[in-house]
CSV table of C-alpha atoms in Angstrom, one decimal:
chain,number,residue,atom,x,y,z
A,267,UNK,CA,-25.4,-51.7,-5.7
A,268,UNK,CA,-23.0,-52.6,-2.9
A,269,UNK,CA,-21.5,-55.4,-5.1
A,270,UNK,CA,-21.0,-52.9,-7.9
A,271,UNK,CA,-19.2,-50.4,-5.7
A,272,UNK,CA,-16.9,-53.2,-4.3
A,273,UNK,CA,-16.2,-54.4,-7.8
A,274,UNK,CA,-15.6,-50.8,-9.1
A,275,UNK,CA,-13.1,-50.0,-6.3
A,276,UNK,CA,-11.7,-53.5,-6.2
A,277,UNK,CA,-11.2,-55.8,-9.1
A,278,UNK,CA,-12.4,-53.4,-12.0
A,279,UNK,CA,-9.5,-52.5,-14.3
A,280,UNK,CA,-8.6,-49.0,-15.3
A,281,UNK,CA,-10.3,-49.2,-18.7
A,282,UNK,CA,-13.7,-50.2,-17.3
A,283,UNK,CA,-13.4,-47.5,-14.6
A,284,UNK,CA,-12.7,-44.8,-17.2
A,285,UNK,CA,-15.7,-46.0,-19.4
A,286,UNK,CA,-18.1,-46.0,-16.4
A,287,UNK,CA,-16.7,-42.6,-15.2
A,288,UNK,CA,-17.1,-40.9,-18.6
A,289,UNK,CA,-20.5,-42.4,-19.0
A,290,UNK,CA,-21.7,-41.0,-15.6
A,291,UNK,CA,-20.2,-37.6,-16.4
A,292,UNK,CA,-22.1,-37.6,-19.7
A,293,UNK,CA,-25.4,-38.8,-18.4
A,294,UNK,CA,-25.5,-36.9,-15.1
A,295,UNK,CA,-26.0,-33.4,-16.7
A,296,UNK,CA,-28.7,-34.8,-18.9
A,297,UNK,CA,-30.5,-36.4,-16.0
A,298,UNK,CA,-30.2,-33.3,-13.9
A,299,UNK,CA,-31.5,-31.1,-16.8
A,300,UNK,CA,-34.3,-33.5,-17.4
A,301,UNK,CA,-35.4,-33.5,-13.7
A,302,UNK,CA,-35.1,-29.7,-13.6
A,303,UNK,CA,-37.2,-29.3,-16.8
A,304,UNK,CA,-39.8,-31.7,-15.5
A,305,UNK,CA,-40.1,-29.8,-12.2
A,306,UNK,CA,-40.0,-26.3,-13.8
A,307,UNK,CA,-42.5,-27.0,-16.5
A,308,UNK,CA,-44.8,-28.9,-14.1
A,309,UNK,CA,-44.8,-25.9,-11.7
A,310,UNK,CA,-45.3,-23.5,-14.6
A,311,UNK,CA,-48.2,-25.5,-15.9
A,312,UNK,CA,-49.9,-25.5,-12.5
A,313,UNK,CA,-49.4,-21.7,-12.1
A,314,UNK,CA,-50.8,-21.1,-15.6
A,315,UNK,CA,-53.8,-23.3,-14.9
A,316,UNK,CA,-54.4,-21.6,-11.5
A,317,UNK,CA,-54.2,-18.2,-13.2
A,318,UNK,CA,-56.7,-19.4,-15.8
A,319,UNK,CA,-59.0,-20.6,-13.1
A,320,UNK,CA,-58.8,-17.3,-11.2
A,321,UNK,CA,-59.6,-15.4,-14.5
A,322,UNK,CA,-62.5,-17.6,-15.3
A,323,UNK,CA,-63.9,-17.4,-11.7
A,324,UNK,CA,-63.6,-13.6,-11.9
A,325,UNK,CA,-65.5,-13.5,-15.2
A,326,UNK,CA,-68.2,-15.9,-13.9
A,327,UNK,CA,-68.6,-13.8,-10.8
A,328,UNK,CA,-69.1,-10.6,-12.8
A,329,UNK,CA,-71.5,-12.3,-15.2
A,330,UNK,CA,-73.6,-13.8,-12.4
A,331,UNK,CA,-73.6,-10.5,-10.4
A,332,UNK,CA,-74.8,-8.7,-13.6
A,333,UNK,CA,-77.6,-11.2,-14.1
A,334,UNK,CA,-78.7,-11.0,-10.4
A,335,UNK,CA,-78.4,-7.2,-10.5
A,336,UNK,CA,-80.6,-7.0,-13.6
A,337,UNK,CA,-83.3,-9.2,-12.1
A,338,UNK,CA,-83.1,-7.2,-8.9
A,339,UNK,CA,-83.7,-3.9,-10.8
A,340,UNK,CA,-86.6,-5.6,-12.6
A,341,UNK,CA,-88.2,-6.6,-9.3
A,342,UNK,CA,-87.7,-3.1,-7.8
A,343,UNK,CA,-89.4,-1.6,-10.9
A,344,UNK,CA,-92.4,-3.9,-10.5
A,345,UNK,CA,-93.0,-2.7,-7.0
A,346,UNK,CA,-93.1,1.0,-7.9
A,347,UNK,CA,-96.7,1.3,-9.2
A,348,UNK,CA,-98.1,3.7,-6.6
A,349,UNK,CA,-101.6,3.5,-8.0
A,350,UNK,CA,-101.7,-0.3,-7.8
A,351,UNK,CA,-100.4,-0.2,-4.2
A,352,UNK,CA,-103.1,2.4,-3.2
A,353,UNK,CA,-105.8,0.3,-4.9
A,354,UNK,CA,-104.5,-2.9,-3.2
A,355,UNK,CA,-104.7,-1.3,0.2
A,356,UNK,CA,-108.2,0.0,-0.5
A,357,UNK,CA,-109.3,-3.2,-2.2
A,358,UNK,CA,-112.1,-4.0,0.2
A,359,UNK,CA,-113.6,-0.5,-0.3
A,360,UNK,CA,-113.3,-0.5,-4.1
A,361,UNK,CA,-112.7,-3.9,-5.7
A,362,UNK,CA,-113.5,-2.5,-9.2
A,363,UNK,CA,-110.7,0.1,-9.0
A,364,UNK,CA,-108.2,-2.6,-8.0
A,365,UNK,CA,-109.2,-5.1,-10.8
A,366,UNK,CA,-109.1,-2.2,-13.4
A,367,UNK,CA,-105.6,-1.2,-12.4
A,368,UNK,CA,-104.5,-4.8,-12.2
A,369,UNK,CA,-105.8,-5.7,-15.7
A,370,UNK,CA,-104.8,-2.4,-17.5
A,371,UNK,CA,-101.5,-1.4,-15.8
A,372,UNK,CA,-100.1,-4.4,-13.9
A,373,UNK,CA,-100.7,-7.6,-15.7
A,374,UNK,CA,-99.6,-6.4,-19.2
A,375,UNK,CA,-96.3,-5.3,-17.6
A,376,UNK,CA,-95.9,-8.6,-15.8
A,377,UNK,CA,-96.5,-10.5,-19.0
A,378,UNK,CA,-94.0,-8.3,-20.9
A,379,UNK,CA,-91.3,-9.2,-18.3
A,380,UNK,CA,-92.2,-12.9,-18.4
A,381,UNK,CA,-92.1,-13.1,-22.2
A,382,UNK,CA,-89.0,-11.0,-22.7
A,383,UNK,CA,-86.8,-12.3,-19.9
A,384,UNK,CA,-85.7,-15.9,-20.5
A,385,UNK,CA,-84.6,-16.3,-16.9
A,386,UNK,CA,-88.0,-15.2,-15.5
A,387,UNK,CA,-90.7,-18.0,-15.2
A,388,UNK,CA,-93.4,-16.4,-13.1
A,389,UNK,CA,-94.4,-13.5,-10.8
A,390,UNK,CA,-96.7,-13.7,-7.8
A,391,UNK,CA,-98.2,-11.1,-5.4
A,392,UNK,CA,-99.2,-12.1,-1.9
A,393,UNK,CA,-101.1,-9.6,0.3
A,394,UNK,CA,-103.2,-9.8,3.5
A,395,UNK,CA,-105.6,-7.3,1.7
A,396,UNK,CA,-106.6,-10.0,-0.8
A,397,UNK,CA,-109.6,-12.1,0.3
A,398,UNK,CA,-109.2,-14.4,-2.7
A,399,UNK,CA,-106.9,-15.0,-5.6
A,400,UNK,CA,-107.5,-12.5,-8.4
A,401,UNK,CA,-106.2,-12.8,-11.9
A,402,UNK,CA,-103.0,-14.7,-12.8
A,403,UNK,CA,-100.7,-13.1,-10.3
A,404,UNK,CA,-102.5,-12.2,-7.0
A,405,UNK,CA,-102.5,-14.9,-4.4
A,406,UNK,CA,-103.7,-15.3,-0.8
A,407,UNK,CA,-100.9,-15.0,1.8
A,408,UNK,CA,-102.1,-18.2,3.4
A,409,UNK,CA,-100.0,-20.0,0.8
A,410,UNK,CA,-96.7,-18.7,2.2
A,411,UNK,CA,-97.4,-17.1,5.6
A,412,UNK,CA,-95.6,-20.0,7.3
A,413,UNK,CA,-92.4,-19.3,5.3
A,414,UNK,CA,-89.4,-17.6,6.9
A,415,UNK,CA,-88.8,-15.3,4.0
A,416,UNK,CA,-92.4,-14.0,4.0
A,417,UNK,CA,-92.2,-13.2,7.7
A,418,UNK,CA,-88.8,-11.5,7.1
A,419,UNK,CA,-90.3,-9.4,4.4
A,420,UNK,CA,-92.5,-7.6,6.9
A,421,UNK,CA,-89.5,-5.8,8.3
A,422,UNK,CA,-86.8,-6.3,5.7
A,423,UNK,CA,-87.7,-4.1,2.7
A,424,UNK,CA,-84.8,-5.2,0.6
A,425,UNK,CA,-84.8,-8.0,-2.0
A,426,UNK,CA,-84.7,-11.5,-0.3
A,427,UNK,CA,-83.1,-14.2,-2.4
A,428,UNK,CA,-83.5,-17.9,-1.9
A,429,UNK,CA,-83.0,-21.2,-3.8
A,430,UNK,CA,-85.6,-24.0,-3.6
A,431,UNK,CA,-86.0,-27.1,-5.9
A,432,UNK,CA,-83.5,-25.8,-8.5
A,433,UNK,CA,-85.3,-22.5,-8.7
A,434,UNK,CA,-84.2,-19.0,-7.7
A,435,UNK,CA,-86.7,-16.8,-5.9
A,436,UNK,CA,-86.4,-13.1,-5.4
A,437,UNK,CA,-89.1,-11.4,-3.2
A,438,UNK,CA,-89.5,-7.8,-2.2
A,439,UNK,CA,-92.0,-6.0,0.0
A,440,UNK,CA,-94.8,-4.0,-1.4
A,441,UNK,CA,-95.1,-0.8,0.5
A,442,UNK,CA,-98.2,1.4,1.0
A,443,UNK,CA,-98.6,4.0,-1.8
A,444,UNK,CA,-98.9,7.0,0.5
A,445,UNK,CA,-95.9,6.9,2.8
A,446,UNK,CA,-93.9,3.9,1.4
A,447,UNK,CA,-93.2,2.8,5.0
A,448,UNK,CA,-95.7,0.1,5.7
A,449,UNK,CA,-95.7,-3.4,4.3
A,450,UNK,CA,-98.9,-4.3,2.4
A,451,UNK,CA,-97.8,-7.4,0.6
A,452,UNK,CA,-94.9,-9.2,-1.2
A,453,UNK,CA,-94.1,-9.6,-4.8
A,454,UNK,CA,-92.1,-12.6,-5.8
A,455,UNK,CA,-90.2,-13.5,-9.0
A,456,UNK,CA,-89.5,-17.2,-9.9
A,457,UNK,CA,-86.3,-17.6,-11.9
A,458,UNK,CA,-84.8,-20.6,-13.7
A,459,UNK,CA,-81.6,-21.6,-11.8
A,460,UNK,CA,-80.1,-23.4,-14.8
A,461,UNK,CA,-80.6,-20.5,-17.2
A,462,UNK,CA,-79.3,-18.0,-14.6
A,463,UNK,CA,-76.1,-20.0,-14.1
A,464,UNK,CA,-75.7,-21.2,-17.7
A,465,UNK,CA,-72.4,-19.3,-18.3
A,466,UNK,CA,-71.0,-21.0,-15.2
A,467,UNK,CA,-72.2,-24.5,-16.2
A,468,UNK,CA,-70.7,-24.4,-19.6
A,469,UNK,CA,-67.2,-23.1,-18.9
A,470,UNK,CA,-64.2,-25.1,-20.1
A,471,UNK,CA,-63.4,-27.4,-17.2
A,472,UNK,CA,-60.4,-29.2,-18.5
A,473,UNK,CA,-58.2,-27.9,-15.8
A,474,UNK,CA,-60.5,-27.6,-12.9
A,475,UNK,CA,-64.2,-27.4,-12.1
A,476,UNK,CA,-67.0,-25.2,-10.7
A,477,UNK,CA,-68.5,-25.2,-7.3
A,478,UNK,CA,-71.5,-22.9,-6.6
A,479,UNK,CA,-72.5,-22.5,-3.0
A,480,UNK,CA,-75.4,-20.7,-1.3
A,481,UNK,CA,-74.7,-18.3,1.6
A,482,UNK,CA,-74.9,-21.2,4.1
A,483,UNK,CA,-72.2,-23.1,2.2
A,484,UNK,CA,-74.7,-25.7,0.8
A,485,UNK,CA,-73.7,-26.9,-2.7
A,486,UNK,CA,-76.1,-25.8,-5.4
A,487,UNK,CA,-74.3,-27.6,-8.2
A,488,UNK,CA,-70.7,-28.6,-8.9
A,489,UNK,CA,-68.6,-29.8,-11.9
A,490,UNK,CA,-65.4,-31.3,-10.5
A,491,UNK,CA,-62.6,-32.4,-12.8
A,492,UNK,CA,-59.6,-34.7,-12.1
A,493,UNK,CA,-56.7,-32.3,-11.5
A,494,UNK,CA,-56.9,-32.0,-7.7
A,495,UNK,CA,-53.5,-30.3,-7.5
A,496,UNK,CA,-55.0,-27.0,-8.7
A,497,UNK,CA,-56.9,-26.5,-5.5
A,498,UNK,CA,-60.0,-24.4,-5.1
A,499,UNK,CA,-60.7,-20.8,-5.8
A,500,UNK,CA,-63.7,-19.0,-4.3
């Protein structure tokens, strides 16, 4: 480069200088325009891709919230049967009344939900009033009494969500039928994580990816794609 500059300002004749000068004058705007276009369209592409990611994330969030909300409503409905709760609390006094209500009013409803909801895999009831497992759904609390969520359900009467072994679990306290203020058991729904999150798993990930975290920041699943310039949207 230095030799060229010395030659240009030194021994190069006027004709060569004019040719080189005109060539630079013709190429320089083209080069500048090309660089500007590359930068502008590159930035525009990233902005459009980020906008698409934000829109997709918003749609996924709404879809997932709707699915969770629907299952939460189903769980709340399943805990409303006052007769069953009364019979459960009085099980030791009248086992026949409990088994009759269970078989005629509770189990058919449970089976209806299981067969009609593709996300729902099973329903379980745990109660200290049970002295043995009864039917398909009633279990002894000894199976779960060492679990944190079961202990929490004694004072937290809202739905408790957790994820274990690629399953989503929603549990809610069963309250006494008379005052609805005392815990007499817990009803638990087991949901298929893959089916619950299917819309998220099958999004078009050409320009990004999906990262699903639990409340503690632990990764539930992720689909990461090559374009790291797009960043991350939560």
